[in-house]
Tab-separated table of C-alpha atoms in Angstrom:
chain	number	residue	atom	x	y	z
A	480	THR	CA	-64.372	26.172	-0.270
A	481	SER	CA	-62.704	29.161	-1.907
A	482	ALA	CA	-59.029	30.070	-1.958
A	483	ALA	CA	-59.859	33.195	0.123
A	484	TYR	CA	-61.106	30.940	2.954
A	485	ALA	CA	-57.949	28.860	2.787
A	486	GLN	CA	-55.783	31.961	3.208
A	487	SER	CA	-57.527	32.873	6.442
A	488	LEU	CA	-57.409	29.438	8.092
A	489	PRO	CA	-57.734	28.437	10.799
A	490	TRP	CA	-61.488	29.088	10.740
A	491	THR	CA	-64.443	27.719	12.608
A	492	TYR	CA	-67.170	25.694	10.946
A	493	GLY	CA	-70.422	23.969	11.898
A	494	VAL	CA	-71.664	20.594	10.662
A	495	THR	CA	-74.322	20.804	7.942
A	496	GLY	CA	-76.152	18.239	5.772
A	497	VAL	CA	-75.779	15.367	8.270
A	498	ALA	CA	-78.931	13.574	9.441
A	499	ASP	CA	-79.961	14.045	13.099
A	500	ASP	CA	-79.188	10.413	13.929
A	501	ASP	CA	-75.883	10.337	12.018
A	502	ARG	CA	-72.344	11.617	12.593
A	503	LEU	CA	-69.678	13.342	10.492
A	504	ASN	CA	-66.638	11.050	10.438
A	505	ILE	CA	-63.130	12.246	11.124
A	506	ARG	CA	-60.721	10.214	8.995
A	507	ALA	CA	-57.010	9.537	9.434
A	508	GLU	CA	-56.261	10.728	5.869
A	509	PRO	CA	-58.182	12.963	3.403
A	510	SER	CA	-59.993	10.037	1.815
A	511	ALA	CA	-63.417	8.429	2.240
A	512	GLY	CA	-61.710	5.024	2.436
A	513	SER	CA	-59.372	6.043	5.261
A	514	ASP	CA	-59.765	4.803	8.842
A	515	ILE	CA	-62.335	6.620	11.018
A	516	ILE	CA	-60.602	8.125	14.087
A	517	GLY	CA	-63.472	10.142	15.507
A	518	ASP	CA	-66.715	11.926	14.660
A	519	TYR	CA	-68.844	15.037	15.200
A	520	PHE	CA	-72.525	15.203	16.070
A	521	ALA	CA	-74.952	16.382	13.367
A	522	TYR	CA	-75.141	19.909	14.809
A	523	ALA	CA	-71.574	20.366	16.099
A	524	ILE	CA	-70.226	23.919	15.979
A	525	ASN	CA	-66.879	25.640	16.533
A	526	ILE	CA	-64.955	23.001	14.561
A	527	GLU	CA	-61.560	24.504	13.771
A	528	VAL	CA	-60.255	23.708	10.271
A	529	LEU	CA	-56.489	24.114	10.187
A	530	GLU	CA	-55.786	23.526	6.501
A	531	LEU	CA	-57.319	22.116	3.351
A	532	SER	CA	-56.282	19.136	1.275
A	533	ALA	CA	-54.694	19.945	-2.107
A	534	ASP	CA	-58.065	19.617	-3.830
A	535	GLY	CA	-59.946	21.580	-1.108
A	536	ALA	CA	-62.369	18.706	-0.513
A	537	TRP	CA	-61.063	17.839	2.999
A	538	GLY	CA	-60.272	19.914	6.039
A	539	LYS	CA	-57.708	19.085	8.723
A	540	VAL	CA	-59.168	19.183	12.271
A	541	GLY	CA	-58.153	18.216	15.784
A	542	ALA	CA	-59.155	14.704	16.848
A	543	GLY	CA	-58.117	13.956	20.411
A	544	GLU	CA	-54.351	13.791	20.618
A	545	ARG	CA	-53.871	13.924	16.838
A	546	ASN	CA	-55.290	15.488	13.692
A	547	GLY	CA	-57.727	14.041	11.189
A	548	TRP	CA	-59.697	15.038	8.115
A	549	VAL	CA	-63.378	15.757	7.472
A	550	ALA	CA	-65.207	16.242	4.171
A	551	MET	CA	-65.666	19.986	3.637
A	552	ARG	CA	-69.013	19.490	1.906
A	553	PHE	CA	-70.447	18.780	5.355
A	554	LEU	CA	-69.070	21.964	6.967
A	555	ASP	CA	-70.484	25.492	6.849
A	556	ARG	CA	-68.166	28.410	7.682
A	557	GLN	CA	-69.270	30.342	10.739
A	558	ASN	CA	-69.449	34.114	10.892
A	559	ASP	CA	-66.450	36.375	11.201
A	560	PRO	CA	-65.661	37.324	14.782
A	561	GLU	CA	-66.025	40.954	15.762
A	562	PRO	CA	-63.018	42.831	14.343
A	563	ASN	CA	-61.585	43.854	17.729
A	564	ALA	CA	-62.746	40.881	19.773
A	565	PHE	CA	-60.657	38.132	21.262
A	566	PRO	CA	-61.762	34.815	19.655
A	567	ARG	CA	-64.053	32.753	21.888
A	568	PRO	CA	-64.167	30.008	22.813
A	569	MET	CA	-60.395	29.558	22.850
A	570	ILE	CA	-58.187	27.440	25.066
A	571	CYS	CA	-54.464	28.201	25.010
A	572	SER	CA	-51.769	26.175	26.704
A	573	GLY	CA	-48.062	25.759	26.854
A	574	THR	CA	-45.441	23.356	28.085
A	575	GLU	CA	-42.207	23.802	30.031
A	576	PRO	CA	-43.661	25.380	32.140
A	577	PHE	CA	-47.203	24.029	31.816
A	578	TRP	CA	-50.042	26.563	31.768
A	579	THR	CA	-53.580	26.869	30.406
A	580	LEU	CA	-55.708	29.944	29.845
A	581	GLY	CA	-59.302	29.362	28.793
A	582	GLY	CA	-61.239	32.111	27.141
A	583	TYR	CA	-64.815	30.779	27.446
A	584	LEU	CA	-68.171	32.332	26.564
A	585	ARG	CA	-69.237	32.271	30.232
A	586	GLY	CA	-65.998	33.228	31.935
A	587	ASP	CA	-62.226	32.917	31.759
A	588	SER	CA	-59.739	30.886	33.827
A	589	TYR	CA	-56.034	30.292	34.258
A	590	SER	CA	-54.189	27.300	35.643
A	591	GLU	CA	-50.660	26.074	36.063
A	592	PRO	CA	-49.161	23.430	38.341
A	593	GLY	CA	-50.008	24.457	41.897
A	594	SER	CA	-52.934	26.686	40.953
A	595	LEU	CA	-55.909	25.186	39.218
A	596	ASN	CA	-58.659	27.085	37.423
A	597	ASN	CA	-58.294	30.530	38.881
A	598	ALA	CA	-61.131	32.803	37.702
A	599	LEU	CA	-60.069	35.744	35.560
A	600	THR	CA	-61.640	39.138	34.936
A	601	LEU	CA	-61.369	40.450	31.352
A	602	LEU	CA	-59.948	44.009	31.469
A	603	GLU	CA	-59.335	44.731	27.791
A	604	GLU	CA	-59.330	43.055	24.401
A	605	GLY	CA	-58.574	44.054	20.822
A	606	ARG	CA	-56.937	43.339	17.510
A	607	ALA	CA	-53.209	42.591	17.447
A	608	GLY	CA	-52.133	43.065	13.841
A	609	LYS	CA	-53.866	41.554	10.800
A	610	GLN	CA	-54.029	37.955	11.983
A	611	GLY	CA	-54.310	38.180	15.755
A	612	ALA	CA	-55.911	39.517	18.884
A	613	TYR	CA	-55.046	40.202	22.471
A	614	ALA	CA	-56.806	40.098	25.801
A	615	VAL	CA	-55.746	41.348	29.230
A	616	PHE	CA	-57.006	39.433	32.236
A	617	GLU	CA	-56.832	40.206	35.941
A	618	GLU	CA	-56.292	37.216	38.217
A	619	GLY	CA	-55.869	39.340	41.343
A	620	PRO	CA	-55.312	42.960	42.289
A	621	THR	CA	-51.614	42.789	41.355
A	622	LEU	CA	-51.547	39.802	38.971
A	623	ASN	CA	-52.397	40.301	35.277
A	624	HIS	CA	-52.020	38.143	32.176
A	625	ARG	CA	-51.803	39.565	28.637
A	626	LEU	CA	-52.457	36.898	26.024
A	627	ILE	CA	-51.603	37.625	22.412
A	628	VAL	CA	-52.804	35.086	19.845
A	629	LYS	CA	-52.313	34.993	16.109
A	630	ARG	CA	-53.376	32.676	13.326
A	631	GLY	CA	-50.662	30.238	12.427
A	632	ARG	CA	-49.692	26.578	12.680
A	633	CYS	CA	-48.423	25.632	16.094
A	634	ASN	CA	-47.350	22.384	17.792
A	635	ASP	CA	-46.856	21.942	21.525
A	636	GLY	CA	-43.854	19.667	20.987
A	637	MET	CA	-45.339	16.922	23.131
A	638	SER	CA	-48.084	15.482	20.897
A	639	ASP	CA	-48.829	14.891	17.263
A	640	LEU	CA	-51.606	17.498	17.375
A	641	ASP	CA	-51.317	20.656	15.306
A	642	TYR	CA	-53.105	23.811	16.447
A	643	GLY	CA	-54.313	26.786	14.429
A	644	TRP	CA	-53.185	29.610	16.728
A	645	GLN	CA	-49.863	30.648	18.275
A	646	ALA	CA	-49.851	32.275	21.710
A	647	MET	CA	-47.617	34.474	23.853
A	648	LEU	CA	-48.584	34.909	27.511
A	649	PHE	CA	-47.133	37.836	29.405
A	650	THR	CA	-47.686	37.637	33.201
A	651	HIS	CA	-47.141	40.718	35.383
A	652	ALA	CA	-46.834	39.849	39.084
A	653	PRO	CA	-45.293	41.392	42.199
A	654	ASP	CA	-42.759	38.551	42.455
A	655	GLY	CA	-41.630	38.948	38.842
A	656	ASN	CA	-42.823	39.026	35.278
A	657	SER	CA	-42.737	36.139	32.833
A	658	VAL	CA	-43.258	35.331	29.164
A	659	LYS	CA	-44.525	31.952	28.039
A	660	SER	CA	-45.323	30.604	24.596
A	661	GLY	CA	-47.946	28.095	23.569
A	662	CYS	CA	-50.686	27.070	21.184
A	663	CYS	CA	-54.443	27.568	21.028
């Protein structure tokens, strides 16, 4: 893995070089002797690598409610996203107040306490500076959400899990506007 890749992390990877009937182990520390805390199927894709170990041999990934490490020799970097496209799939969420906005390949949704999985219509998307992107979603005729995401370490403050994207969610509604922060 080159230094140029490390500068643009987080990045998505796919598993390579693992037998069909085997798994790629996620380890607690960047070491082959470290405890196994999870795994990926032989053809897993969209694995987000957050950072590299000092020697570049291991990549830090999400593993449930925590982070773990996988051997980079078994990961293949996926293609660059379109230059003005909002990254997909991407799930962003925040706490205090709790919210989740999912940007999926087959549709988008928003939820918060009291309103679960409301379908969204994508109105606009584009690049937001060098390291980020934005998307504007319509939830209803007078309710819009503008989500701005940028590459960078983020923690929700409630778990030991690090994320690779920071988020700001601007909601425009008849009963008032709001700004929320979160991670993706």
